[in-house]
Every structure is written in structure tokens, then in C-alpha cells.
Short mmCIF file of C-alpha atoms and ligand atoms in Angstrom, two decimals:
data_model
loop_
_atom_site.label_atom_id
_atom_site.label_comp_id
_atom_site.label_asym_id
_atom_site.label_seq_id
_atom_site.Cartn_x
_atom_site.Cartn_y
_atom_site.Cartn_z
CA UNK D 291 186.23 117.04 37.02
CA UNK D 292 187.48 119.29 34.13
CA UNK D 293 185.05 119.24 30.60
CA UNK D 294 187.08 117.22 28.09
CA UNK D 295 187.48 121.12 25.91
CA UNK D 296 188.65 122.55 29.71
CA UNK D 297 191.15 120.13 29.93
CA UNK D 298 192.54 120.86 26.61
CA UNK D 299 192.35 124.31 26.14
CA UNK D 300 194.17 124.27 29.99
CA UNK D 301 196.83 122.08 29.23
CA UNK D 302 196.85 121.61 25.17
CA UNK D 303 196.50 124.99 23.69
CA UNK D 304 199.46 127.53 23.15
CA UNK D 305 200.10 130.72 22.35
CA UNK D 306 202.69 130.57 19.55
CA UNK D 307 203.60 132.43 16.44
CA UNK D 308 202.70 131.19 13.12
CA UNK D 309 204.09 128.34 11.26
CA UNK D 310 204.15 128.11 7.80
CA UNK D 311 204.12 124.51 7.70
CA UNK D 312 201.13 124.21 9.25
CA UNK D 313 198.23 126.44 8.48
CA UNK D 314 195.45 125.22 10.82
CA UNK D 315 196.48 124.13 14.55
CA UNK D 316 194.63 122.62 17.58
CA UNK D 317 190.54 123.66 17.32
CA UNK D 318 188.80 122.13 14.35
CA UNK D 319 188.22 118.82 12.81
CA UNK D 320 191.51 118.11 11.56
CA UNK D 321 194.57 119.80 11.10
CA UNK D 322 195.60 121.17 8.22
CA UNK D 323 199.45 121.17 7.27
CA UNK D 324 200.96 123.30 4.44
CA UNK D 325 202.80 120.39 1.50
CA UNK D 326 205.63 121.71 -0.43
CA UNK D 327 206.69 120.28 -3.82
CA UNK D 328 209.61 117.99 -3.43
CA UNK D 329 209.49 117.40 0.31
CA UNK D 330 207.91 114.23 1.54
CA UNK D 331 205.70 113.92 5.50
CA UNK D 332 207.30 111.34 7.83
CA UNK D 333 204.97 109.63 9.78
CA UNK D 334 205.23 107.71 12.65
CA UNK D 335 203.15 106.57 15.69
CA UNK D 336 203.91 104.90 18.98
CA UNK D 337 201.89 104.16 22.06
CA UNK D 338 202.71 104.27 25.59
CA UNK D 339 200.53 101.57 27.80
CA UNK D 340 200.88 101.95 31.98
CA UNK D 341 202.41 98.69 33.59
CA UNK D 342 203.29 97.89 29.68
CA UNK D 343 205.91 100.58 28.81
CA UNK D 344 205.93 102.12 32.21
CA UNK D 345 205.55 101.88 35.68
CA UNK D 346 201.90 102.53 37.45
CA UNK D 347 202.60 105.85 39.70
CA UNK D 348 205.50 106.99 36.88
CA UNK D 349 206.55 110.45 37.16
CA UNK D 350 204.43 112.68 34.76
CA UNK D 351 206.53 115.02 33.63
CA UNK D 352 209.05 111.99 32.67
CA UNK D 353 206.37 110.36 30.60
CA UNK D 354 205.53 113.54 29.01
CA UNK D 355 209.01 113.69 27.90
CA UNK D 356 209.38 109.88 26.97
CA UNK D 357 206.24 109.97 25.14
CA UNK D 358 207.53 112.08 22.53
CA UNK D 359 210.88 111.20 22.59
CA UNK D 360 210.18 108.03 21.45
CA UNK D 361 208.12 109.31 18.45
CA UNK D 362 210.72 111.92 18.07
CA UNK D 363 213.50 109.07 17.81
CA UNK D 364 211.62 107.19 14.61
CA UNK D 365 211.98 110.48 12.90
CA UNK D 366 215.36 110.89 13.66
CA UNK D 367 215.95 107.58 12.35
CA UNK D 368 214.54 108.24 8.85
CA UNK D 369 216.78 111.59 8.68
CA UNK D 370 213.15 113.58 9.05
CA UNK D 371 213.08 116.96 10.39
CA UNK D 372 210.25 117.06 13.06
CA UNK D 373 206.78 119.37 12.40
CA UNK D 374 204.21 118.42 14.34
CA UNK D 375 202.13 116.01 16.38
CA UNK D 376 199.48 114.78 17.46
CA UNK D 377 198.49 113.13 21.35
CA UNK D 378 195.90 110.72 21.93
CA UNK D 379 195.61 110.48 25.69
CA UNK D 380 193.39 107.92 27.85
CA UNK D 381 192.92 109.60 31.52
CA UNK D 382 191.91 107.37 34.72
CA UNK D 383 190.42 110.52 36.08
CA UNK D 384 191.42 114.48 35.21
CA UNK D 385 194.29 115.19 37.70
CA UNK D 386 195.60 118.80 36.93
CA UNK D 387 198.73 118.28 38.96
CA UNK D 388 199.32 115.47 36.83
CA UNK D 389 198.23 117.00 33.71
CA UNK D 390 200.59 120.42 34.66
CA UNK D 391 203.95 118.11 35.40
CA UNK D 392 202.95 115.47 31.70
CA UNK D 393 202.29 118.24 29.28
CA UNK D 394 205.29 120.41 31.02
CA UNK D 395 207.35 117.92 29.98
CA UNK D 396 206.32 116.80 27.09
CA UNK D 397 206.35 120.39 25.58
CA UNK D 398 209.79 121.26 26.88
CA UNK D 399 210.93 118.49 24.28
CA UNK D 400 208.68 119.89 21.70
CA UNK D 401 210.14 122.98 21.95
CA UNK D 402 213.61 121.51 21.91
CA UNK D 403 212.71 120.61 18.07
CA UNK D 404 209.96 123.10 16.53
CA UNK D 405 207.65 120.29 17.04
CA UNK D 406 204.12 121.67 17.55
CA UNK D 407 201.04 119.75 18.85
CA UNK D 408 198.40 120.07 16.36
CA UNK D 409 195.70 117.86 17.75
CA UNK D 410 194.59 114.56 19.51
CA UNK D 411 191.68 113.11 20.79
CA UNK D 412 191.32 113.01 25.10
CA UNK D 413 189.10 110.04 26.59
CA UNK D 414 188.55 108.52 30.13
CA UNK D 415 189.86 105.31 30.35
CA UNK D 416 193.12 103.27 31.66
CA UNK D 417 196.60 105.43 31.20
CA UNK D 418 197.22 105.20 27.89
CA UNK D 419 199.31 108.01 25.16
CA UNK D 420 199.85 107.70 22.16
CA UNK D 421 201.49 110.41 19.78
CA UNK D 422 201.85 110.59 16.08
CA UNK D 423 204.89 112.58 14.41
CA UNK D 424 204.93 114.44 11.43
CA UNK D 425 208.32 115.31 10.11
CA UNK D 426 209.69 116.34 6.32
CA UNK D 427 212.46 114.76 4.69
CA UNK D 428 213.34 115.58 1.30
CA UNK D 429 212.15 113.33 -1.42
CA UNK D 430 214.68 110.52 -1.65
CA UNK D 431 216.81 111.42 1.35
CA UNK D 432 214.82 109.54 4.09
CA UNK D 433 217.30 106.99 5.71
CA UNK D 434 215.09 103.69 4.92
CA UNK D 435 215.98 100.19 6.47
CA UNK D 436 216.22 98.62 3.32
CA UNK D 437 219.51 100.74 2.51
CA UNK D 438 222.03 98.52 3.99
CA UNK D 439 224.91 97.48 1.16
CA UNK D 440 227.14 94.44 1.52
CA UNK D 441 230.95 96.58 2.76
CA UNK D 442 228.85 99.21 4.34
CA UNK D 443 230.63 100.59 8.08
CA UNK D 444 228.17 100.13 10.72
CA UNK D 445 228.05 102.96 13.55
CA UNK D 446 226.18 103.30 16.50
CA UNK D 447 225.56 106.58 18.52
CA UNK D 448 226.33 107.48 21.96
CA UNK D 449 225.72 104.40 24.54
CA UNK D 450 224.10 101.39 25.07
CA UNK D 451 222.72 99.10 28.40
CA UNK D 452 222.20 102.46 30.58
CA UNK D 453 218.35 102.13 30.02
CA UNK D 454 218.66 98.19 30.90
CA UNK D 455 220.82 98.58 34.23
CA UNK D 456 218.11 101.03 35.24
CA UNK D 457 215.55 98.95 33.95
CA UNK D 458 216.84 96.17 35.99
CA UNK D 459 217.18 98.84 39.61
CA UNK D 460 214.15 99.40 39.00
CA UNK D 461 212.94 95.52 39.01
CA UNK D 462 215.31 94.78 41.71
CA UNK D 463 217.33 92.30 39.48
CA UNK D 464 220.09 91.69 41.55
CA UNK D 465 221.05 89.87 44.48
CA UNK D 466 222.01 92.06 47.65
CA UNK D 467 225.44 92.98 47.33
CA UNK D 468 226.13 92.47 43.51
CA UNK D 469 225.87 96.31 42.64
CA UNK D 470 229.12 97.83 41.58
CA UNK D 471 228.12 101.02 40.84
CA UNK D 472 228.26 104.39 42.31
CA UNK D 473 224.96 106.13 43.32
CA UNK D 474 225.86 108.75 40.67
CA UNK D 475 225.57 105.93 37.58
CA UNK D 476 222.49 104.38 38.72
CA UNK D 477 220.92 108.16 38.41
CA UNK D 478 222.45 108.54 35.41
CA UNK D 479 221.23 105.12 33.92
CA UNK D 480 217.60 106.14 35.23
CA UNK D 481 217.71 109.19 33.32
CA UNK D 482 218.74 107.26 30.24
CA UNK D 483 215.62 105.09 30.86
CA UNK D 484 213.19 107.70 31.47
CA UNK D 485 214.18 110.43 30.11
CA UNK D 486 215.91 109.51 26.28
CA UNK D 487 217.29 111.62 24.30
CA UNK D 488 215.93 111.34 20.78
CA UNK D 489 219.11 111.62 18.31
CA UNK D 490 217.58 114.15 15.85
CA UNK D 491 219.94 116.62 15.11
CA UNK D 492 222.39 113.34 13.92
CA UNK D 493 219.40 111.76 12.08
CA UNK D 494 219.29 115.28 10.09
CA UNK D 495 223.35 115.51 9.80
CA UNK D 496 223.28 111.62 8.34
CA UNK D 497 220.92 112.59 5.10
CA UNK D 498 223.13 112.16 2.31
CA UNK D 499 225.54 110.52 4.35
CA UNK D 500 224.35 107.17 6.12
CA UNK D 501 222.54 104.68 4.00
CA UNK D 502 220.27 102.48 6.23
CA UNK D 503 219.43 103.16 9.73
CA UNK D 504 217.01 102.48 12.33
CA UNK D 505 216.40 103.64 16.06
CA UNK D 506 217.69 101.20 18.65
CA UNK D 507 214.24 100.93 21.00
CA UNK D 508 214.54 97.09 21.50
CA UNK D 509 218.09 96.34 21.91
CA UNK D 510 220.93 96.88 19.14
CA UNK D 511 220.87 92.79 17.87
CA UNK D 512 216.72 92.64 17.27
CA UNK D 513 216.74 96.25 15.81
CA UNK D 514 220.21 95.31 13.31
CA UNK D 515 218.28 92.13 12.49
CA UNK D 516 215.18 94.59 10.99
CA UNK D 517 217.62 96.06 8.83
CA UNK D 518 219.35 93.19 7.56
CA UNK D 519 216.29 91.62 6.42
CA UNK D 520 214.34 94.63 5.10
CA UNK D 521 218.35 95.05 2.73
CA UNK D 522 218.76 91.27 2.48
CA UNK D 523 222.24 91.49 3.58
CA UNK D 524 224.03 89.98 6.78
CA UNK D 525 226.01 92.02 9.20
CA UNK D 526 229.54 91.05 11.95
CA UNK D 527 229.59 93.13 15.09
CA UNK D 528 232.75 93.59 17.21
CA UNK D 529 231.55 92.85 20.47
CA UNK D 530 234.36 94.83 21.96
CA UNK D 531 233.53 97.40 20.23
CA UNK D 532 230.13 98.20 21.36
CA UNK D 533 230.00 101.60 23.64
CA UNK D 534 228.83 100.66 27.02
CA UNK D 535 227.40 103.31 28.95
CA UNK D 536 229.34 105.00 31.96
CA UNK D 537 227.02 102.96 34.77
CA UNK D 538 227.43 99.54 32.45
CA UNK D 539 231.37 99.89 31.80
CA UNK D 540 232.10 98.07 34.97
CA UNK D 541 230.04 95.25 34.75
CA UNK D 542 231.33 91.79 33.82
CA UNK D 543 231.36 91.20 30.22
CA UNK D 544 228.52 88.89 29.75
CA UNK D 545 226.61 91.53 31.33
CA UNK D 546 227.69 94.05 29.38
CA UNK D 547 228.12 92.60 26.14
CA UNK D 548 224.21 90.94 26.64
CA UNK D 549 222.56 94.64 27.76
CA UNK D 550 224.60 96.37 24.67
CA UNK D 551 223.35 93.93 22.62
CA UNK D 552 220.10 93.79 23.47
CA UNK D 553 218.69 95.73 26.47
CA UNK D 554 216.05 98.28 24.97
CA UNK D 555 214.87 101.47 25.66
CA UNK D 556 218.71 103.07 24.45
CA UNK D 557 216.84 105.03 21.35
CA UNK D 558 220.35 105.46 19.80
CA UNK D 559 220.58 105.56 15.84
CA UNK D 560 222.28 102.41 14.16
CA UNK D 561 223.61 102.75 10.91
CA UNK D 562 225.07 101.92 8.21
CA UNK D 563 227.40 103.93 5.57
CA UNK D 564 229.81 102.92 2.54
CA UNK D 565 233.49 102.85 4.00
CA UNK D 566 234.32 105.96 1.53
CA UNK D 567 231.80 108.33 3.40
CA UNK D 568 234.05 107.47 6.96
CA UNK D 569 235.00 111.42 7.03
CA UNK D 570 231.57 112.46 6.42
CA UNK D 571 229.98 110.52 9.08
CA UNK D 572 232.66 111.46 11.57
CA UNK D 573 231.67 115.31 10.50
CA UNK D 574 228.07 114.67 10.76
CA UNK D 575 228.45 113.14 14.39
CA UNK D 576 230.58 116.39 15.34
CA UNK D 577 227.96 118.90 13.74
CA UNK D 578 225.43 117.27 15.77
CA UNK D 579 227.37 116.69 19.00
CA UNK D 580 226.83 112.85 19.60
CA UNK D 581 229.42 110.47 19.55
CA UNK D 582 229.50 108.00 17.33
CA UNK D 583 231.51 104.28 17.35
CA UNK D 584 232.21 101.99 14.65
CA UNK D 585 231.00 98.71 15.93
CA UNK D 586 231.09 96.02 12.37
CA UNK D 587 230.85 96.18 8.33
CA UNK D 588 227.81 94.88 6.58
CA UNK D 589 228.40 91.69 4.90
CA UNK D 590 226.62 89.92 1.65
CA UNK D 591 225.89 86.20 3.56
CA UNK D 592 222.89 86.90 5.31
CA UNK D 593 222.72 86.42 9.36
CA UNK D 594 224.54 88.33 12.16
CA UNK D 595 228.00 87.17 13.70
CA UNK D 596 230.13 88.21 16.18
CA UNK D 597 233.90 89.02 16.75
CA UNK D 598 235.73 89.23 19.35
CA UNK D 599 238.79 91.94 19.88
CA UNK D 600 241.09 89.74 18.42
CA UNK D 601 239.12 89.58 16.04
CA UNK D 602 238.24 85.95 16.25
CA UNK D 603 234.12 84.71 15.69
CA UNK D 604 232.41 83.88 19.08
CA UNK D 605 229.46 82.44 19.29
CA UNK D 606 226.60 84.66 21.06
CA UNK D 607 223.22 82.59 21.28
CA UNK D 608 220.35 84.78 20.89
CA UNK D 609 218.96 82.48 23.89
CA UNK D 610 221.40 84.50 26.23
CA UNK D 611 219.78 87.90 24.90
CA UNK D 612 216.28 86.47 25.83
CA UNK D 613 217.12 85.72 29.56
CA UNK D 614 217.54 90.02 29.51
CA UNK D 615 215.11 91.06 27.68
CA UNK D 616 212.59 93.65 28.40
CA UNK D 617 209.31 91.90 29.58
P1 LIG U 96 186.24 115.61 17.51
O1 LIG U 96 185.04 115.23 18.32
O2 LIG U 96 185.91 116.30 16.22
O3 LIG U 96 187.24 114.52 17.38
P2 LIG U 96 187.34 116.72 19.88
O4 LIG U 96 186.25 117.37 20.68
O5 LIG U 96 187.80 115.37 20.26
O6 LIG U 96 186.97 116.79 18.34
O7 LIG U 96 188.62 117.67 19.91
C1 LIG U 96 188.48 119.06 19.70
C2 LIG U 96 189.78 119.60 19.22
O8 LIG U 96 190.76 119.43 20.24
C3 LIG U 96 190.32 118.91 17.98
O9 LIG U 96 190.95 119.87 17.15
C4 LIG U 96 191.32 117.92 18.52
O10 LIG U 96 192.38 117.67 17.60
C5 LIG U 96 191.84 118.66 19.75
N1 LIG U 96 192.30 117.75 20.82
C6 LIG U 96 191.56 116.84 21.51
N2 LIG U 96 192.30 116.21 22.43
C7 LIG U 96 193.56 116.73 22.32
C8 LIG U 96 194.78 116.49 22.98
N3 LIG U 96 194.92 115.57 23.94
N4 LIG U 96 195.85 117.21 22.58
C9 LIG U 96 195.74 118.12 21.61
N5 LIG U 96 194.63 118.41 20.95
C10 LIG U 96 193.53 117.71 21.30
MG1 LIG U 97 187.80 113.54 19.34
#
């Protein structure tokens, strides 16, 4: 068994040039990151829990990934720009195969975003990680939940119900014979699922632009339902509008419109804007190469409602949401 400071210095430590945001790394007590007038830290923590959040026997370079991303997607939804962060892992037992393929992934994201690991704390004990983010965001800009304005667009990015299709693969959900898609979907649903793409670069693009916004980790309705409360506003989504992912697209409706609605694990940014910044968010979506889709306006009357294509109100019942949700 590796010593708790092998283990890290093995897998944990870097070689990497200097950052001036952060003027003491990995080694001491605490780490020590560089404040600048004007700019405030982002912070934001979220824990990964085996047979909670992810399968016993998962693939470690996968959780590596998804264990940041995750983090990485909170930040994204504020508008921060990512810094640094921190891992607190739990270990059954020190497995350097496992430890090579977790923090292989996990720093191949990092990298992805200037995000440098700056510390943690590394126990024995059931699978568990948890990471905390650092990001800046300049003082004011931070896209907060409590933004949303009655007349405000709202926008989703990229694709929903991927993550939940896989999700449901995974748990065997459907009866021999049902599945409609191609082996080529399901793989790309899985990847959706366990390997997210945090929408950064868009969260960044959005400062300035968006008003409200929030990361979809717990399907689209729930999350929307956050912001409306935290802005005391209401909100009408056009079901038709919602973009399905490319494995989802050919389901029935009910099971499409119920996954896009409120699958989990998509860690797409919803958000809101004023109708008048339409160009701008359109601009910020190409700049940051994610697609974006107009899926309802923001209303004063407080609840969320539902339209149809024709643009008639249908009644959704949040009870049909529950019967997919993620256990
Ligand atoms: P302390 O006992 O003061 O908490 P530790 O011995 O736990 O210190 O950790 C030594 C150093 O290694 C600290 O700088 C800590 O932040 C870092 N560290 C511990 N575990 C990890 C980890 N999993 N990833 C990155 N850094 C870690
Ligand atoms: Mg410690």
C-alpha cells in the first residue's frame, strides 16, 4: 500500500509553470491564491458518492473526468472563469491502476480550462470525491439565479435526455424489444452520461449578456423551478421546442418530452436574457461553439406552464416527471 504523501506526490503533483493567480500550490497547509481588486472567487463544491452518483466498478478515468466536470459546470453557470481546485478523495484501498486511469482523466479536463489542483485531503474509506472550484468573475457580472425578469427569452444549450436514455441502458429500463435506437446513439448517450461536457466557454461568452442562469444537473423543469423562485417570477416552456438529443429524437413524445424535461445529468446552461439582447446571445453561443435553442419567455405570474407547438397550454403533471426521475 502506497503512504498517503506517495500517493499524492505520484498521482497529485505536477510539474507546471507558474500562475499568477495562485501563488502557493499543492505542499503546505493551505493554498494560497493571489486576489485582485475588482474581481470576485466563485466557489462551488460537489460530491461524488459510489452506488449514489455512480455505478460500483465505474470506469476511472470517466469519473475523473465527471468529477470535475460537474464542478466545472456550476462555474460555468455563474459566467466564472475557472482557477483552481481542490479534491477530497475517500479510497477503498490504494489501486495505482485505478489511481493512473482517475487522475488521467480528471486532469485532461483540467487542462482543457487552466484549472489547476491546488490541494485536497486523501483518506481510506468507501469511494467517495469531492472537488471544490475556484473560478473569478468580475464583480457584478456573475450570472446569479435570482436574475430572471418577467419578458426575459429563455435558452437552453446543446441537448437534453441523452444522459437519461443512457441512464436508463444502463438500468435496463426497457422491455426486450422496445429499443429504437442504433448502437451508435446509445454510445453516444453514454458518453453524454459519463463523460459531460461542462459549458464554460458559453458561461464566459453570456457575462453581460444572459441575466439568470443555472446548470441543468437535475433535469431542465426542477432546475427552471430554482430560478423562478430565487427571481420570483413564473416561466412557459414550448414543449416542442425543447432540443432532444440525437439518441432521444426518435422516441415517442411522452418519452421525450418527460427525459427533456426532467432527466438529469445533461449539465447544459439554462438561461434567461431580455428579448433585446436576442443578437447577442446568438453571438455568444457562436463564439463559444454550442448551440443554443429558444425554448419559452419568462413571465410575471409565478409557476411554470407549458405550450404546445400550436401554441396551445397542455397540462404536464410534475407526477409524470417523477415516474423518470433519477433515483
Ligand atoms: P494536512 O494534514 O495539513 O491536511 P495532508 O497531509 O492531508 O495535510 O496533505 C498534504 C498536502 O497535500 C496538502 O497541501 C494537501 O492540500 C495536499 N493533498 C492531500 N490530498 C490531496 C489530493 N487528493 N489532491 C491534491 N492535493 C492533496
Ligand atoms: Mg489532510
Amino acid at each position: 500500500m502506497l503512504s498517503e504523501f506517495d500517493l499524492i506526490k505520484r498521482f497529485f503533483i505536477r510539474d507546471m509553470p507558474a500562475d499568477p493567480g495562485i501563488a502557493l500550490g499543492i505542499g503546505d497547509d493551505c493554498a494560497l491564491l493571489a486576489s485582485v481588486p475588482g474581481v470576485q472567487t466563485a466557489i462551488s463544491t460537489d460530491m461524488l458518492v459510489e452506488g449514489r452518483h455512480f455505478f460500483a466498478g465505474a470506469d476511472a478515468r470517466e469519473l475523473g473526468h465527471k468529477a470535475l466536470a460537474v464542478n466545472l459546470s456550476d462555474l460555468a453557470a455563474m459566467g466564472a472563469t475557472p482557477l483552481a481546485f481542490t479534491l477530497a478523495l475517500a479510497l477503498p484501498d490504494a489501486d495505482p491502476v485505478w489511481l493512473a486511469a482517475f487522475s488521467e482523466g480528471m486532469f485532461a479536463l483540467a487542462d482543457c480550462h487552466a484549472c489547476r489542483l491546488i490541494g485536497g485531503d486523501t483518506t481510506r474509506g468507501p469511494l467517495n470525491i469531492c472537488i471544490t472550484v475556484f473560478g473569478a468573475v468580475q464583480a457584478g457580472a456573475a450570472l446569479r439565479r435570482d436574475a430572471a425578469s418577467a419578458g426575459d427569452d429563455l435558452w437552453v444549450s446543446g441537448t437534453l435526455g441523452d444522459a437519461r436514455l443512457a441512464l436508463a441502458l444502463r438500468r435496463d429500463e426497457f422491455a426486450p424489444g422496445a429499443a429504437t435506437w442504433t448502437a451508435a446513439q446509445a454510445e453516444a448517450a453514454a458518453v453524454r452520461l459519463h463523460r459531460p461536457t461542462p459549458r464554460v466557454a458559453l458561461g464566459i461568452a453570456l457575462r453581460g449578456v444572459a441575466r439568470a442562469a443555472i446548470d441543468v444537473s437535475d433535469g431542465l423543469a426542477g432546475d427552471l423551478q430554482h430560478v423562478l423562485a430565487a427571481s420570483a417570477c413564473g416561466a412557459t416552456i414550448d414543449v416542442d421546442m425543447l432540443p432532444a438529443g440525437p439518441a432521444l429524437a426518435t422516441q415517442p413524445v411522452d418519452t421525450r418530452r418527460a427525459w427533456t424535461l426532467a432527466g438529469g445529468d445533461d449539465y447544459e446552461l439554462c438561461f434567461t436574457a431580455p428579448a433585446s439582447a436576442r443578437d447577442a446571445v446568438v453571438a455568444a453561443g457562436l463564439g463559444a461553439g454550442t448551440p443554443l435553442t429558444r425554448i419559452g419567455t419568462i413571465d410575471a405570474a409565478p409557476g411554470l406552464r407549458f405550450r404546445d407547438g400550436a401554441g396551445d397550454p397542455i397540462i404536464l403533471s410534475t407526477a409524470s416527471f417523477d415516474h423518470f426521475r433519477t433515483a
